[in-house]
XYZ file of C-alpha atoms in Angstrom:
365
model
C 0.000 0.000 0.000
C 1.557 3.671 -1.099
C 2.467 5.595 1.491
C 0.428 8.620 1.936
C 1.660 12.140 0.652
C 0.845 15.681 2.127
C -0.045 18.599 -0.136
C -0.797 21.795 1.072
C -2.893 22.058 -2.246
C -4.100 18.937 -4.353
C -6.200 19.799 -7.261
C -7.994 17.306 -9.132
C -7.722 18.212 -13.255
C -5.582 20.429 -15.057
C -8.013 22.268 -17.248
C -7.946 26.134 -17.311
C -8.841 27.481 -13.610
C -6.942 24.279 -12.129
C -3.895 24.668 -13.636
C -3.783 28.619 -12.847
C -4.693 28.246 -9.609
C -2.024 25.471 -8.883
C 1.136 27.670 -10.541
C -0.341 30.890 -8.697
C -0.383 28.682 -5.220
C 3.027 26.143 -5.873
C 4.733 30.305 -6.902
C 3.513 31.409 -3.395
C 4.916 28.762 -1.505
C 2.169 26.105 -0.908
C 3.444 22.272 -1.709
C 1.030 21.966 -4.847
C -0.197 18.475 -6.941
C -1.836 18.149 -10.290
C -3.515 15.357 -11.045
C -3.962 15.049 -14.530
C -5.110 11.576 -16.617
C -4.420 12.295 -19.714
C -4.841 15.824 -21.058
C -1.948 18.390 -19.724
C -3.991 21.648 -19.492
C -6.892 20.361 -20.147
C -9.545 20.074 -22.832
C -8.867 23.535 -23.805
C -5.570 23.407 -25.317
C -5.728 19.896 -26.646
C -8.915 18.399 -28.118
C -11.097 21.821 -27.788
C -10.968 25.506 -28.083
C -7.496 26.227 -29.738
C -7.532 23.075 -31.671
C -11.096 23.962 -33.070
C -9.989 26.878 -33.973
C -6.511 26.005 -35.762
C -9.116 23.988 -38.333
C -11.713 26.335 -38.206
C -9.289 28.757 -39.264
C -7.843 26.212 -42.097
C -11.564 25.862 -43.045
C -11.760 29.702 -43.788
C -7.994 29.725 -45.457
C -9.928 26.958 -48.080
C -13.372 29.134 -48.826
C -11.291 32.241 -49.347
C -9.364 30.275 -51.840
C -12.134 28.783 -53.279
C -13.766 32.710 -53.599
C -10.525 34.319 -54.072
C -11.703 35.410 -57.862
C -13.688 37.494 -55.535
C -10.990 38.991 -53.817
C -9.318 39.983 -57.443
C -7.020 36.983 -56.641
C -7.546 34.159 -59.879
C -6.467 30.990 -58.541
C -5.784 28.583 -61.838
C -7.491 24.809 -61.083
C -9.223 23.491 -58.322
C -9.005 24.039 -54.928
C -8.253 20.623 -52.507
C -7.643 20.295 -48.984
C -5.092 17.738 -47.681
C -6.990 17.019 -44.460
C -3.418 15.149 -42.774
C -1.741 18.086 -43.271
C -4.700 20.276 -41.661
C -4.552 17.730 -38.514
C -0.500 18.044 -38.849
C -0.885 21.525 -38.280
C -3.180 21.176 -35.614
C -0.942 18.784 -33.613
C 1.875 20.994 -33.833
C -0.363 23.776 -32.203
C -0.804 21.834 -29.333
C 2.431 20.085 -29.024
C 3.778 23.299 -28.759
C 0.957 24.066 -26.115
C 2.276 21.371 -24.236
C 5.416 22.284 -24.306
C 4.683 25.594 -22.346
C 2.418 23.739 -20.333
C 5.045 21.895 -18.870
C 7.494 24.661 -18.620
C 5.105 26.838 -16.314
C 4.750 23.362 -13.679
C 8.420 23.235 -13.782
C 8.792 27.208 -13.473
C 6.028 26.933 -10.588
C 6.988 24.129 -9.062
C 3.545 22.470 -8.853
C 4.001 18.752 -9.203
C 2.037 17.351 -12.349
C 0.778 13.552 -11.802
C -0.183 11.787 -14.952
C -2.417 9.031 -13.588
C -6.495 8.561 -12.710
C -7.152 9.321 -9.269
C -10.265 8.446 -7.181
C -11.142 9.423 -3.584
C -10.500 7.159 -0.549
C -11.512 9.032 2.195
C -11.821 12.886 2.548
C -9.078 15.430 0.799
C -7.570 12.214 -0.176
C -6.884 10.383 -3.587
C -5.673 7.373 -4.816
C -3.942 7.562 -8.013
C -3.340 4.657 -10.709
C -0.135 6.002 -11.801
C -0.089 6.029 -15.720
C 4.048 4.910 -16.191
C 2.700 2.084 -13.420
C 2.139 2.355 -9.752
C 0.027 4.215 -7.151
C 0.441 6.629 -5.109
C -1.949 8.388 -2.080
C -2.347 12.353 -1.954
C -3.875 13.993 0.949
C -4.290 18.000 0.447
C -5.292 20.729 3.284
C -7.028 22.038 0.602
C -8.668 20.181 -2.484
C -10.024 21.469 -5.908
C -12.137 19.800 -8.294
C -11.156 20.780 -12.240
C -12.258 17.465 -13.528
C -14.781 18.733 -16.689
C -17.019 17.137 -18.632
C -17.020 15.281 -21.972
C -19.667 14.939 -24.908
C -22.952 13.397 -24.248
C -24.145 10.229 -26.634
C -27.830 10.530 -26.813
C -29.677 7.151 -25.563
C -30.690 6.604 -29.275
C -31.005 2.826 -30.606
C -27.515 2.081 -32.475
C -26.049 5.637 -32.238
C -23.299 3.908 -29.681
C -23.009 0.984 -32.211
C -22.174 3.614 -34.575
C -19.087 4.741 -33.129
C -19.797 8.187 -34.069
C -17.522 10.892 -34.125
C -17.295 13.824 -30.924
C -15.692 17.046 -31.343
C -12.324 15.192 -30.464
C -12.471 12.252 -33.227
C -13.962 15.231 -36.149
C -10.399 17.187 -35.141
C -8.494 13.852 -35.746
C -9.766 12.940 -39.322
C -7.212 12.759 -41.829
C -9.825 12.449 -44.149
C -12.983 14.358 -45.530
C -16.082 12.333 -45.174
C -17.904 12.469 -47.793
C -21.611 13.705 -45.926
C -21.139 14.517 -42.472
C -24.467 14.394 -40.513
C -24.190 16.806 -37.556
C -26.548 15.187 -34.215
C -27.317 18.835 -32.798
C -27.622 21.873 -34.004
C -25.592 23.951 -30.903
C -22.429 25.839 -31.514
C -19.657 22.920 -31.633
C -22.089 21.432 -34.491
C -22.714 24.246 -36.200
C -19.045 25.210 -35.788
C -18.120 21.714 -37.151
C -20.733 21.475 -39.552
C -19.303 24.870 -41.511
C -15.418 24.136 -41.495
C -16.327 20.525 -42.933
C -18.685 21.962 -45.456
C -15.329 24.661 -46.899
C -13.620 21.359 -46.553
C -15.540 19.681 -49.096
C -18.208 17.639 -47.477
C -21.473 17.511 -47.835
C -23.246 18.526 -44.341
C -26.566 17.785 -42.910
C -27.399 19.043 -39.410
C -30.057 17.585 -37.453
C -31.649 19.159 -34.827
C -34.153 17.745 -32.349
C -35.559 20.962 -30.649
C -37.668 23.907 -32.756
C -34.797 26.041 -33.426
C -30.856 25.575 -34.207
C -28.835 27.599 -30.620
C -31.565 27.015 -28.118
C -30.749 30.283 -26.511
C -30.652 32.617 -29.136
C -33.410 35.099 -30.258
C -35.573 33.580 -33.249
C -34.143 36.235 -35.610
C -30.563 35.097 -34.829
C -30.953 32.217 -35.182
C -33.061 32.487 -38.828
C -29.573 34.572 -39.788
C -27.269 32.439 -38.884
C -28.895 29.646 -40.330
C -29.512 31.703 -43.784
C -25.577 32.088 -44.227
C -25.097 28.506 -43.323
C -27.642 27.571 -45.639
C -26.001 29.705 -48.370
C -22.999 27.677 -48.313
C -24.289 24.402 -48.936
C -25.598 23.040 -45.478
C -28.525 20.961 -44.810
C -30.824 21.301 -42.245
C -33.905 19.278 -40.497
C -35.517 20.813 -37.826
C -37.521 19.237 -34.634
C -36.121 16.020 -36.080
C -36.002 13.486 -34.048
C -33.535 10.227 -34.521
C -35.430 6.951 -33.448
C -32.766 4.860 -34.250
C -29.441 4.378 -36.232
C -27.526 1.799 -38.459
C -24.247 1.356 -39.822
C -21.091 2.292 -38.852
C -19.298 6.248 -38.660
C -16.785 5.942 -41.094
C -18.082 3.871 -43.495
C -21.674 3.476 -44.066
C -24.664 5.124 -41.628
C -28.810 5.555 -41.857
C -30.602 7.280 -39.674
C -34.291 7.163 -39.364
C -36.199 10.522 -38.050
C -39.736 11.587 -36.935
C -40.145 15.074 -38.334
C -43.116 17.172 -38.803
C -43.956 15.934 -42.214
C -43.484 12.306 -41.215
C -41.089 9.963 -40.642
C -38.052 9.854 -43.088
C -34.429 8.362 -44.106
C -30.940 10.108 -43.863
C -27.877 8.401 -45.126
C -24.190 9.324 -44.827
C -20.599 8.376 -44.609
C -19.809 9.975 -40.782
C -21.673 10.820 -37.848
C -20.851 13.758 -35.402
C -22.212 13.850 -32.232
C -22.753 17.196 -30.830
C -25.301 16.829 -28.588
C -24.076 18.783 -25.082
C -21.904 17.505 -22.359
C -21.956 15.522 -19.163
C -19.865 15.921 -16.045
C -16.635 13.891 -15.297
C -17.825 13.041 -11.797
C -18.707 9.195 -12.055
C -16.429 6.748 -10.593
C -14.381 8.685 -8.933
C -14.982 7.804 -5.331
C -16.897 11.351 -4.685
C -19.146 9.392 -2.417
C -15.787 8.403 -0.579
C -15.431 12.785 -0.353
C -18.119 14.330 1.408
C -19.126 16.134 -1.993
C -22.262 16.302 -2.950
C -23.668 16.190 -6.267
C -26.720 17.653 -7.926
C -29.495 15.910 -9.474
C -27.430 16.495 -12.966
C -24.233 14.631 -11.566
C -22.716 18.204 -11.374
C -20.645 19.227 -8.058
C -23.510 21.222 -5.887
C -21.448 24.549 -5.011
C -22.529 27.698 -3.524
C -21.600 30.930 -5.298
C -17.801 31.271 -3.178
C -17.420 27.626 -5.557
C -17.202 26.018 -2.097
C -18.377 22.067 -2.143
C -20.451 20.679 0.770
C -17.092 19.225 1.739
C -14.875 21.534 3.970
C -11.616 22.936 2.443
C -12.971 21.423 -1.170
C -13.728 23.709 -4.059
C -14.761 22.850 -7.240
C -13.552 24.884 -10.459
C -15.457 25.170 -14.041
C -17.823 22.778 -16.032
C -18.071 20.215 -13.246
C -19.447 22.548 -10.950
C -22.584 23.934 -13.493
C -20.486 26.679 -14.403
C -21.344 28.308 -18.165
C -19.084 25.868 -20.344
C -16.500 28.443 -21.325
C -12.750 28.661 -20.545
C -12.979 32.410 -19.701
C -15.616 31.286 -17.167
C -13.198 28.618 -15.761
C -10.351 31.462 -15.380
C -13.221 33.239 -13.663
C -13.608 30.810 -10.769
C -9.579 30.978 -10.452
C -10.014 34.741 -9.871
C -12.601 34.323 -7.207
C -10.927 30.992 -5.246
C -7.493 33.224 -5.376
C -9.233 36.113 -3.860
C -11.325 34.453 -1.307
C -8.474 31.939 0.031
C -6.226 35.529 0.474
C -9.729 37.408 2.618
C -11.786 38.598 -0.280
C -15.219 37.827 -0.855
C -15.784 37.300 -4.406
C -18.614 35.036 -5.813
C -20.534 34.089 -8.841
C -23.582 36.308 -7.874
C -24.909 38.434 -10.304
C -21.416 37.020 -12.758
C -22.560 38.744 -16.774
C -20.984 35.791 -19.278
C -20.076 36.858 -22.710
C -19.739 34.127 -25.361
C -19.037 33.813 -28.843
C -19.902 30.948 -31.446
C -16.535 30.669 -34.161
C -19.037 29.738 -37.039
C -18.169 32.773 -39.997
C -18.889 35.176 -39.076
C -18.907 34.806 -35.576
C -22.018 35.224 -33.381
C -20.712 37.281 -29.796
C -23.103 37.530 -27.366
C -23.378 39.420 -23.447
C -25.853 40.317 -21.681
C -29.446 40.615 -22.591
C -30.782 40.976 -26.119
């Protein structure tokens, strides 16, 4: 049995607030962990935001080439994309990312743990070392950073399916020939654009009335007028009742719209369909910290768990889904553990959707 190691700080997930808040504490002097399973830094920097954007940015590089004659630029033959080379690029980006990563925990002197750690009693993990081994962490202090990841709807076959999430359509070294986009929020309709300038032929299907649940009526007719414009499908209040094939290859989906039931066939299958919290089978029951009836950490607005001296950081804790939001909680964990009083009371959330043009949005409409 591992011997059991004190921390001043232990913090559960490196994503955005986590890893801030462990270089700001390891820089002031506390003895600071990270445990991390598998993605140093988080989602953000490595199957999410930045690398979204490096092919969402490739995606626009291809329809102004494709339009350049537009521009007064006459390109001579057709225009291709080499989707290896757009994920080459791409993984460069974020090798590079973790490259800094790793200087700041050496720089801070916050100890990074690559392994998948589970409570055993209060402030206290076990960790399944990933080189082999485990080790036990006890912290004064404990934060939970541990995220979400994408939902798979309880449809018959979709699992079967294999379909694609945000982190398998950024790993394609090919260009599916029609992608069929399972939600019509911002990650789809993100997707569903940059594959369209790719080359492929998109359909987006989208259970609810309206395409971005939460945006105005006339927004969202707008957006979906541009999208439109370039080539994408859409089905509305569609729903899927059940799914064949495999992503990939070779997939049918069969969907109860208003005008009756119909067929959709394509060659891939993105799921985009919201997110769920990382907070099963870790041992939180072995913690003290409560969850609420949507498996997310129940926090009050200081971000303080129903554990003592156990915070909770970001998506995990209900927070908006946004890395600006997780850098947020840093801010107000950082103050409060130095005297202030900050909280998430009355907190105004800006957000912006990367489709072209983007659609920003604070406040109300």
């Amino acid at each position: 049995m591992a011997l059991r190691e004190h921390f001043d700080a232990l913090i559960f997930g490196s994503g955005f607030g986590g890893k801030l808040l462990a270089w700001h504490l390891a820089r002031s002097g506390r003895r600071t962990a990270v445990v991390e399973r598998r993605w140093i830094g988080g989602s953000c920097p490595n199957i999410a935001c930045l690398p979204s954007k490096n092919e969402i940015w490739s995606a626009r590089v291809a329809h102004l080439a494709q339009h350049a004659a537009q521009f007064g630029t006459m390109i001579t033959g057709p225009v291709t994309t080499d989707m290896a080379k757009v994920r080459q690029r791409k993984r460069d980006m974020v090798e590079r990312e973790i490259a800094l990563h790793l200087q700041n925990y050496k720089s801070s002197g916050a100890e990074l743990i690559m392994g998948s750690g589970r409570f055993v009693a209060p402030k206290t993990l076990e960790v399944r070392l990933n080189d082999g081994g485990t080790r036990e962490l006890a912290g004064d202090r404990v934060f939970l950073n541990i995220g979400t990841h994408a939902a798979i709807p309880s449809i018959p076959g979709l699992e079967a399916a294999r379909p694609l999430t945000h982190i398998e359509a950024l790993e394609l070294d090919y260009l599916p020939s029609h992608l069929v986009v399972l939600g019509g929020g911002y990650v789809g309709l993100e997707l569903a654009q940059a594959y369209r300038r790719f080359g492929s032929r998109v359909t987006v299907l989208e259970h609810g009335p309206q395409l971005m649940s939460r945006e105005d009526p006339d927004i969202v007719d707008e957006v979906q007028r541009i999208l439109s414009d370039e080539g994408i499908g859409f089905l509305i209040a569609a729903t899927t009742l059940n799914v064949s094939g495999r992503s990939g290859q070779q997939v049918s989906l069969t969907l109860r719209t208003p005008s009756g039931e119909r067929l959709i066939e394509g060659s891939d299958i993105l799921v985009a369909a919201g997110r769920v919290p990382n907070t099963a089978g870790i041992g939180l029951e072995q913690s003290g910290v409560d969850l609420d009836g949507h498996g997310y950490i129940r926090v009050n607005e200081r971000l303080e768990t129903t554990a003592p001296n156990v915070w909770a950081i970001g998506e995990c804790a209900g927070s908006p889904q946004f890395t600006h939001v997780s850098i947020d909680d840093f801010r107000i964990i950082r103050d409060n553990l130095a005297g202030g009083n900050r909280s998430t009371r009355h907190r105004l959330v800006p957000y912006c959707m990367f489709t072209d043009p983007p659609l920003a949005r604070v406040g109300l409409s």
